[in-house]
PDB file of C-alpha atoms and ligand atoms in Angstrom:
ATOM      1  CA  MET A  24      17.157 -80.143 -56.228  1.00 60.00           C
ATOM      2  CA  LYS A  25      20.881 -80.749 -56.108  1.00 66.00           C
ATOM      3  CA  LYS A  26      23.572 -78.394 -57.304  1.00 73.00           C
ATOM      4  CA  PHE A  27      24.618 -78.913 -60.922  1.00 77.00           C
ATOM      5  CA  SER A  28      28.200 -80.061 -61.061  1.00 76.00           C
ATOM      6  CA  GLY A  29      30.063 -79.854 -64.325  1.00 82.00           C
ATOM      7  CA  LYS A  30      30.416 -77.255 -67.016  1.00 91.00           C
ATOM      8  CA  LYS A  31      27.261 -75.306 -67.680  1.00 96.00           C
ATOM      9  CA  ILE A  32      25.727 -75.678 -71.121  1.00 97.00           C
ATOM     10  CA  SER A  33      26.142 -72.600 -73.316  1.00 98.00           C
ATOM     11  CA  THR A  34      22.585 -71.638 -74.149  1.00 98.00           C
ATOM     12  CA  ALA A  35      20.889 -69.197 -76.492  1.00 98.00           C
ATOM     13  CA  VAL A  36      17.294 -68.048 -76.125  1.00 98.00           C
ATOM     14  CA  PHE A  37      15.349 -66.892 -79.198  1.00 98.00           C
ATOM     15  CA  ILE A  38      12.506 -64.456 -78.658  1.00 98.00           C
ATOM     16  CA  SER A  39      10.180 -62.183 -80.612  1.00 96.00           C
ATOM     17  CA  GLY A  40       8.330 -60.294 -77.919  1.00 96.00           C
ATOM     18  CA  ARG A  41       7.891 -59.529 -74.234  1.00 97.00           C
ATOM     19  CA  GLY A  42      10.075 -62.436 -73.044  1.00 98.00           C
ATOM     20  CA  THR A  43       8.449 -63.579 -69.815  1.00 98.00           C
ATOM     21  CA  ASN A  44       9.648 -67.126 -70.530  1.00 98.00           C
ATOM     22  CA  LEU A  45      13.088 -65.697 -71.215  1.00 98.00           C
ATOM     23  CA  GLN A  46      12.904 -64.071 -67.762  1.00 98.00           C
ATOM     24  CA  SER A  47      12.048 -67.379 -66.128  1.00 98.00           C
ATOM     25  CA  LEU A  48      15.019 -68.986 -67.911  1.00 98.00           C
ATOM     26  CA  ILE A  49      17.318 -66.145 -66.843  1.00 98.00           C
ATOM     27  CA  ASN A  50      16.205 -66.527 -63.220  1.00 98.00           C
ATOM     28  CA  PHE A  51      16.672 -70.283 -63.447  1.00 98.00           C
ATOM     29  CA  SER A  52      20.114 -70.019 -65.074  1.00 98.00           C
ATOM     30  CA  GLN A  53      21.352 -68.060 -62.092  1.00 96.00           C
ATOM     31  CA  LYS A  54      20.605 -70.879 -59.655  1.00 96.00           C
ATOM     32  CA  GLU A  55      23.204 -73.445 -58.650  1.00 92.00           C
ATOM     33  CA  LYS A  56      20.991 -76.331 -59.718  1.00 91.00           C
ATOM     34  CA  SER A  57      20.772 -74.964 -63.250  1.00 96.00           C
ATOM     35  CA  PRO A  58      22.733 -76.811 -65.949  1.00 97.00           C
ATOM     36  CA  ILE A  59      22.588 -73.834 -68.342  1.00 98.00           C
ATOM     37  CA  LYS A  60      24.314 -70.500 -68.819  1.00 98.00           C
ATOM     38  CA  ILE A  61      22.585 -68.074 -71.146  1.00 98.00           C
ATOM     39  CA  GLU A  62      25.241 -66.668 -73.461  1.00 98.00           C
ATOM     40  CA  LEU A  63      23.061 -65.049 -76.112  1.00 98.00           C
ATOM     41  CA  VAL A  64      19.532 -63.756 -76.582  1.00 98.00           C
ATOM     42  CA  PHE A  65      18.446 -63.441 -80.191  1.00 98.00           C
ATOM     43  CA  SER A  66      15.395 -61.563 -81.410  1.00 97.00           C
ATOM     44  CA  ASN A  67      13.978 -61.168 -84.887  1.00 94.00           C
ATOM     45  CA  ASP A  68      12.454 -57.899 -83.713  1.00 93.00           C
ATOM     46  CA  LYS A  69      14.556 -54.945 -82.666  1.00 94.00           C
ATOM     47  CA  ASN A  70      11.787 -53.684 -80.382  1.00 95.00           C
ATOM     48  CA  ALA A  71      11.100 -56.943 -78.542  1.00 96.00           C
ATOM     49  CA  SER A  72      10.880 -55.897 -74.908  1.00 96.00           C
ATOM     50  CA  GLY A  73      12.511 -59.191 -73.939  1.00 98.00           C
ATOM     51  CA  LEU A  74      15.821 -57.765 -75.178  1.00 98.00           C
ATOM     52  CA  LYS A  75      15.736 -55.333 -72.252  1.00 98.00           C
ATOM     53  CA  ARG A  76      15.436 -58.209 -69.806  1.00 98.00           C
ATOM     54  CA  ALA A  77      18.661 -59.668 -71.196  1.00 98.00           C
ATOM     55  CA  LYS A  78      20.472 -56.330 -71.174  1.00 98.00           C
ATOM     56  CA  ILE A  79      19.595 -55.751 -67.511  1.00 98.00           C
ATOM     57  CA  LYS A  80      21.380 -59.020 -66.725  1.00 97.00           C
ATOM     58  CA  LYS A  81      24.267 -58.116 -69.049  1.00 98.00           C
ATOM     59  CA  ILE A  82      23.547 -61.037 -71.355  1.00 98.00           C
ATOM     60  CA  ASN A  83      24.698 -60.571 -74.959  1.00 98.00           C
ATOM     61  CA  THR A  84      21.897 -59.715 -77.324  1.00 98.00           C
ATOM     62  CA  TYR A  85      21.614 -59.850 -81.077  1.00 97.00           C
ATOM     63  CA  TYR A  86      18.727 -58.856 -83.293  1.00 96.00           C
ATOM     64  CA  GLN A  87      17.976 -58.841 -86.969  1.00 94.00           C
ATOM     65  CA  ILE A  88      15.559 -56.646 -88.821  1.00 85.00           C
ATOM     66  CA  SER A  89      14.348 -58.720 -91.704  1.00 71.00           C
ATOM     67  CA  LYS A  90      12.203 -57.081 -94.339  1.00 65.00           C
ATOM     68  CA  LYS A  91      11.406 -60.413 -95.896  1.00 66.00           C
ATOM     69  CA  ASN A  92      10.042 -63.312 -93.948  1.00 61.00           C
ATOM     70  CA  ASN A  93      13.440 -64.884 -93.542  1.00 70.00           C
ATOM     71  CA  ILE A  94      16.060 -64.331 -90.937  1.00 78.00           C
ATOM     72  CA  LEU A  95      19.703 -64.320 -91.963  1.00 86.00           C
ATOM     73  CA  GLU A  96      20.574 -67.684 -90.540  1.00 92.00           C
ATOM     74  CA  ASN A  97      24.184 -67.747 -91.677  1.00 92.00           C
ATOM     75  CA  GLU A  98      24.991 -64.662 -89.655  1.00 93.00           C
ATOM     76  CA  LEU A  99      23.098 -66.095 -86.688  1.00 96.00           C
ATOM     77  CA  ILE A 100      24.912 -69.445 -86.937  1.00 96.00           C
ATOM     78  CA  LYS A 101      28.261 -67.656 -86.899  1.00 96.00           C
ATOM     79  CA  ARG A 102      27.349 -65.964 -83.644  1.00 97.00           C
ATOM     80  CA  LEU A 103      26.037 -69.171 -82.108  1.00 98.00           C
ATOM     81  CA  ASN A 104      29.234 -70.983 -83.033  1.00 97.00           C
ATOM     82  CA  ARG A 105      31.379 -68.198 -81.665  1.00 97.00           C
ATOM     83  CA  ARG A 106      29.724 -68.685 -78.288  1.00 97.00           C
ATOM     84  CA  LYS A 107      29.789 -72.502 -78.568  1.00 98.00           C
ATOM     85  CA  ILE A 108      26.024 -72.691 -78.126  1.00 98.00           C
ATOM     86  CA  LYS A 109      24.870 -76.228 -77.325  1.00 98.00           C
ATOM     87  CA  LEU A 110      21.226 -75.522 -76.490  1.00 98.00           C
ATOM     88  CA  ILE A 111      18.734 -73.174 -78.146  1.00 98.00           C
ATOM     89  CA  CYS A 112      15.537 -72.398 -76.254  1.00 98.00           C
ATOM     90  CA  LEU A 113      12.753 -70.896 -78.340  1.00 98.00           C
ATOM     91  CA  ALA A 114      10.614 -68.717 -76.101  1.00 98.00           C
ATOM     92  CA  GLY A 115       7.823 -67.015 -77.996  1.00 97.00           C
ATOM     93  CA  PHE A 116       9.969 -66.995 -81.143  1.00 97.00           C
ATOM     94  CA  MET A 117       7.627 -66.317 -84.052  1.00 93.00           C
ATOM     95  CA  LYS A 118       9.817 -67.274 -87.010  1.00 91.00           C
ATOM     96  CA  ILE A 119      10.034 -70.689 -88.584  1.00 90.00           C
ATOM     97  CA  LEU A 120      13.630 -71.918 -88.652  1.00 94.00           C
ATOM     98  CA  SER A 121      14.844 -73.512 -91.879  1.00 94.00           C
ATOM     99  CA  LYS A 122      15.338 -77.278 -92.214  1.00 94.00           C
ATOM    100  CA  ASN A 123      19.000 -76.557 -92.646  1.00 95.00           C
ATOM    101  CA  PHE A 124      19.247 -74.668 -89.380  1.00 96.00           C
ATOM    102  CA  ILE A 125      17.351 -77.384 -87.501  1.00 96.00           C
ATOM    103  CA  LYS A 126      19.651 -80.028 -88.963  1.00 96.00           C
ATOM    104  CA  ARG A 127      22.720 -78.010 -87.997  1.00 96.00           C
ATOM    105  CA  PHE A 128      21.542 -77.920 -84.344  1.00 97.00           C
ATOM    106  CA  LYS A 129      19.879 -81.337 -84.348  1.00 95.00           C
ATOM    107  CA  GLY A 130      18.619 -82.349 -80.895  1.00 95.00           C
ATOM    108  CA  LYS A 131      19.702 -79.001 -79.460  1.00 98.00           C
ATOM    109  CA  ILE A 132      16.626 -76.856 -80.101  1.00 98.00           C
ATOM    110  CA  ILE A 133      13.646 -76.887 -77.756  1.00 98.00           C
ATOM    111  CA  ASN A 134      10.429 -74.869 -77.659  1.00 98.00           C
ATOM    112  CA  ILE A 135       7.596 -74.054 -75.305  1.00 98.00           C
ATOM    113  CA  HIS A 136       4.051 -74.170 -76.627  1.00 98.00           C
ATOM    114  CA  PRO A 137       0.866 -73.096 -74.808  1.00 98.00           C
ATOM    115  CA  SER A 138      -1.196 -76.251 -75.328  1.00 98.00           C
ATOM    116  CA  LEU A 139      -1.140 -79.939 -74.575  1.00 98.00           C
ATOM    117  CA  LEU A 140       0.576 -81.045 -77.768  1.00 98.00           C
ATOM    118  CA  PRO A 141      -0.162 -82.780 -80.078  1.00 98.00           C
ATOM    119  CA  GLU A 142      -3.440 -80.908 -79.577  1.00 98.00           C
ATOM    120  CA  TYR A 143      -3.636 -77.290 -80.767  1.00 98.00           C
ATOM    121  CA  LYS A 144      -0.451 -76.822 -82.714  1.00 98.00           C
ATOM    122  CA  GLY A 145       0.112 -73.364 -84.154  1.00 97.00           C
ATOM    123  CA  LEU A 146      -1.259 -69.997 -83.097  1.00 97.00           C
ATOM    124  CA  ASP A 147      -4.314 -68.833 -81.174  1.00 97.00           C
ATOM    125  CA  THR A 148      -4.413 -71.926 -78.983  1.00 98.00           C
ATOM    126  CA  HIS A 149      -6.431 -70.528 -76.080  1.00 98.00           C
ATOM    127  CA  ARG A 150      -9.265 -69.248 -78.263  1.00 98.00           C
ATOM    128  CA  ARG A 151      -9.527 -72.631 -79.970  1.00 98.00           C
ATOM    129  CA  VAL A 152      -9.429 -74.497 -76.651  1.00 98.00           C
ATOM    130  CA  LEU A 153     -12.301 -72.359 -75.338  1.00 98.00           C
ATOM    131  CA  GLU A 154     -14.339 -72.675 -78.523  1.00 98.00           C
ATOM    132  CA  ASN A 155     -14.052 -76.443 -78.344  1.00 98.00           C
ATOM    133  CA  LYS A 156     -15.117 -76.386 -74.680  1.00 98.00           C
ATOM    134  CA  GLU A 157     -12.104 -78.405 -73.602  1.00 98.00           C
ATOM    135  CA  ILE A 158     -11.983 -79.446 -69.961  1.00 98.00           C
ATOM    136  CA  TYR A 159      -8.192 -79.351 -69.824  1.00 98.00           C
ATOM    137  CA  THR A 160      -5.432 -77.425 -71.476  1.00 98.00           C
ATOM    138  CA  GLY A 161      -1.808 -76.765 -70.539  1.00 98.00           C
ATOM    139  CA  CYS A 162       1.646 -76.295 -71.963  1.00 98.00           C
ATOM    140  CA  THR A 163       4.380 -78.397 -73.479  1.00 98.00           C
ATOM    141  CA  VAL A 164       8.156 -78.223 -73.779  1.00 98.00           C
ATOM    142  CA  HIS A 165       9.314 -80.204 -76.806  1.00 98.00           C
ATOM    143  CA  HIS A 166      12.222 -80.799 -79.133  1.00 98.00           C
ATOM    144  CA  VAL A 167      12.059 -78.886 -82.395  1.00 98.00           C
ATOM    145  CA  ASN A 168      12.035 -80.761 -85.672  1.00 96.00           C
ATOM    146  CA  SER A 169      11.155 -79.585 -89.163  1.00 93.00           C
ATOM    147  CA  LYS A 170       7.399 -79.939 -88.611  1.00 93.00           C
ATOM    148  CA  LEU A 171       5.594 -77.245 -86.636  1.00 92.00           C
ATOM    149  CA  ASP A 172       5.139 -78.071 -82.918  1.00 93.00           C
ATOM    150  CA  SER A 173       5.717 -81.758 -83.622  1.00 95.00           C
ATOM    151  CA  GLY A 174       9.029 -82.769 -82.026  1.00 97.00           C
ATOM    152  CA  LYS A 175       9.408 -85.209 -79.149  1.00 98.00           C
ATOM    153  CA  ILE A 176       7.733 -84.027 -75.958  1.00 98.00           C
ATOM    154  CA  ILE A 177      10.017 -83.402 -72.969  1.00 98.00           C
ATOM    155  CA  LEU A 178       7.489 -82.227 -70.378  1.00 98.00           C
ATOM    156  CA  GLN A 179       3.860 -81.148 -70.133  1.00 98.00           C
ATOM    157  CA  LYS A 180       1.695 -79.536 -67.507  1.00 98.00           C
ATOM    158  CA  LYS A 181      -2.056 -79.974 -67.580  1.00 98.00           C
ATOM    159  CA  ILE A 182      -4.459 -77.453 -66.056  1.00 98.00           C
ATOM    160  CA  LYS A 183      -8.220 -77.260 -65.851  1.00 98.00           C
ATOM    161  CA  VAL A 184     -10.144 -74.811 -67.997  1.00 98.00           C
ATOM    162  CA  LEU A 185     -12.419 -72.898 -65.615  1.00 98.00           C
ATOM    163  CA  LYS A 186     -16.059 -72.173 -66.328  1.00 96.00           C
ATOM    164  CA  ASN A 187     -15.532 -68.430 -66.489  1.00 97.00           C
ATOM    165  CA  ASP A 188     -12.261 -68.494 -68.392  1.00 98.00           C
ATOM    166  CA  ASN A 189     -11.763 -66.170 -71.331  1.00 98.00           C
ATOM    167  CA  VAL A 190      -8.725 -66.047 -73.624  1.00 98.00           C
ATOM    168  CA  LYS A 191      -6.962 -63.576 -71.353  1.00 98.00           C
ATOM    169  CA  SER A 192      -7.507 -65.419 -68.077  1.00 98.00           C
ATOM    170  CA  LEU A 193      -6.619 -68.776 -69.607  1.00 98.00           C
ATOM    171  CA  ALA A 194      -3.471 -67.413 -71.264  1.00 98.00           C
ATOM    172  CA  LYS A 195      -2.424 -65.929 -67.931  1.00 98.00           C
ATOM    173  CA  ARG A 196      -2.822 -69.181 -66.003  1.00 98.00           C
ATOM    174  CA  VAL A 197      -1.114 -71.251 -68.690  1.00 98.00           C
ATOM    175  CA  LEU A 198       1.763 -68.748 -68.828  1.00 98.00           C
ATOM    176  CA  LEU A 199       2.385 -69.145 -65.089  1.00 98.00           C
ATOM    177  CA  GLU A 200       2.794 -72.880 -65.677  1.00 98.00           C
ATOM    178  CA  GLU A 201       5.047 -72.253 -68.693  1.00 98.00           C
ATOM    179  CA  HIS A 202       7.412 -70.332 -66.458  1.00 98.00           C
ATOM    180  CA  LYS A 203       7.660 -73.363 -64.172  1.00 98.00           C
ATOM    181  CA  ILE A 204       7.947 -76.170 -66.707  1.00 98.00           C
ATOM    182  CA  TYR A 205      10.581 -74.672 -69.018  1.00 98.00           C
ATOM    183  CA  PRO A 206      13.302 -74.882 -66.331  1.00 98.00           C
ATOM    184  CA  LYS A 207      11.991 -78.283 -65.168  1.00 98.00           C
ATOM    185  CA  ALA A 208      12.189 -79.628 -68.722  1.00 98.00           C
ATOM    186  CA  ILE A 209      15.815 -78.486 -68.980  1.00 98.00           C
ATOM    187  CA  ILE A 210      16.671 -80.202 -65.700  1.00 96.00           C
ATOM    188  CA  LYS A 211      15.002 -83.357 -67.025  1.00 97.00           C
ATOM    189  CA  MET A 212      17.033 -83.204 -70.250  1.00 96.00           C
ATOM    190  CA  TYR A 213      20.356 -83.061 -68.460  1.00 94.00           C
ATOM    191  CA  SER A 214      19.762 -85.375 -65.520  1.00 88.00           C
TER     192      SER A 214
HETATM  193  C1  GRF B  21       4.165 -68.065 -74.678  1.00 91.75           C
HETATM  194  O1  GRF B  21       2.831 -68.331 -74.403  1.00 91.75           O
HETATM  195  C2  GRF B  21       4.794 -69.218 -75.414  1.00 91.75           C
HETATM  196  O2  GRF B  21       4.301 -70.466 -75.037  1.00 91.75           O
HETATM  197  C3  GRF B  21       4.401 -68.939 -76.834  1.00 91.75           C
HETATM  198  O3  GRF B  21       4.504 -67.537 -76.963  1.00 91.75           O
HETATM  199  C4  GRF B  21       4.321 -66.925 -75.683  1.00 91.75           C
HETATM  200  C5  GRF B  21       5.532 -66.091 -75.421  1.00 91.75           C
HETATM  201  O4  GRF B  21       5.410 -65.323 -74.259  1.00 91.75           O
HETATM  202  N1  GRF B  21       5.195 -69.700 -77.760  1.00 91.75           N
HETATM  203  P1  GRF B  21       6.683 -64.604 -73.630  1.00 91.75           P
HETATM  204  O5  GRF B  21       7.307 -63.743 -74.730  1.00 91.75           O
HETATM  205  O6  GRF B  21       7.619 -65.644 -73.150  1.00 91.75           O
HETATM  206  O7  GRF B  21       6.134 -63.761 -72.524  1.00 91.75           O
END
């Protein structure tokens, strides 16, 4: 893959938890071929261990502790604007963003989901895949619109469900593929 020439795209990653996809994006962003520079990691949970991954790499972090279900989007938008964020990667981010927020960053928000969308939108995908005795599953990187897990698909990876798979083993194998396709999807977007 060739070196990315041009100004790198100021990127924010939104997380809620352990942040293994964030880690894969951090690793990717440090390569010459990467079109992105991660300028901000946002979490809706102060204790998300993914925040530590960002701090280790000296990436700016910001979190909110929201008692209600909502995050304070105005404050978040201010910070995104300050850093001229042009791409937002949701990586295990468990909050629903408002229509307003999505409109404000139209075409600039992408997400990774652990299923072959449009199949198995929402939570608990691996359990449902196993219960339905699917032969294949996988993961999808897609644009975010106002409907859950429904935006235009950028890239998917299909894998076989193995006979002995349980939720844990399947989640583990899908996650390995997630770590590969998120960077690939970003390359595809900007090439
Ligand atoms: C991943 O499986 C992702 O597809 C889903 O949430 C999980 C987050 O894992 N949306 P991590 O925090 O990136 O390790």
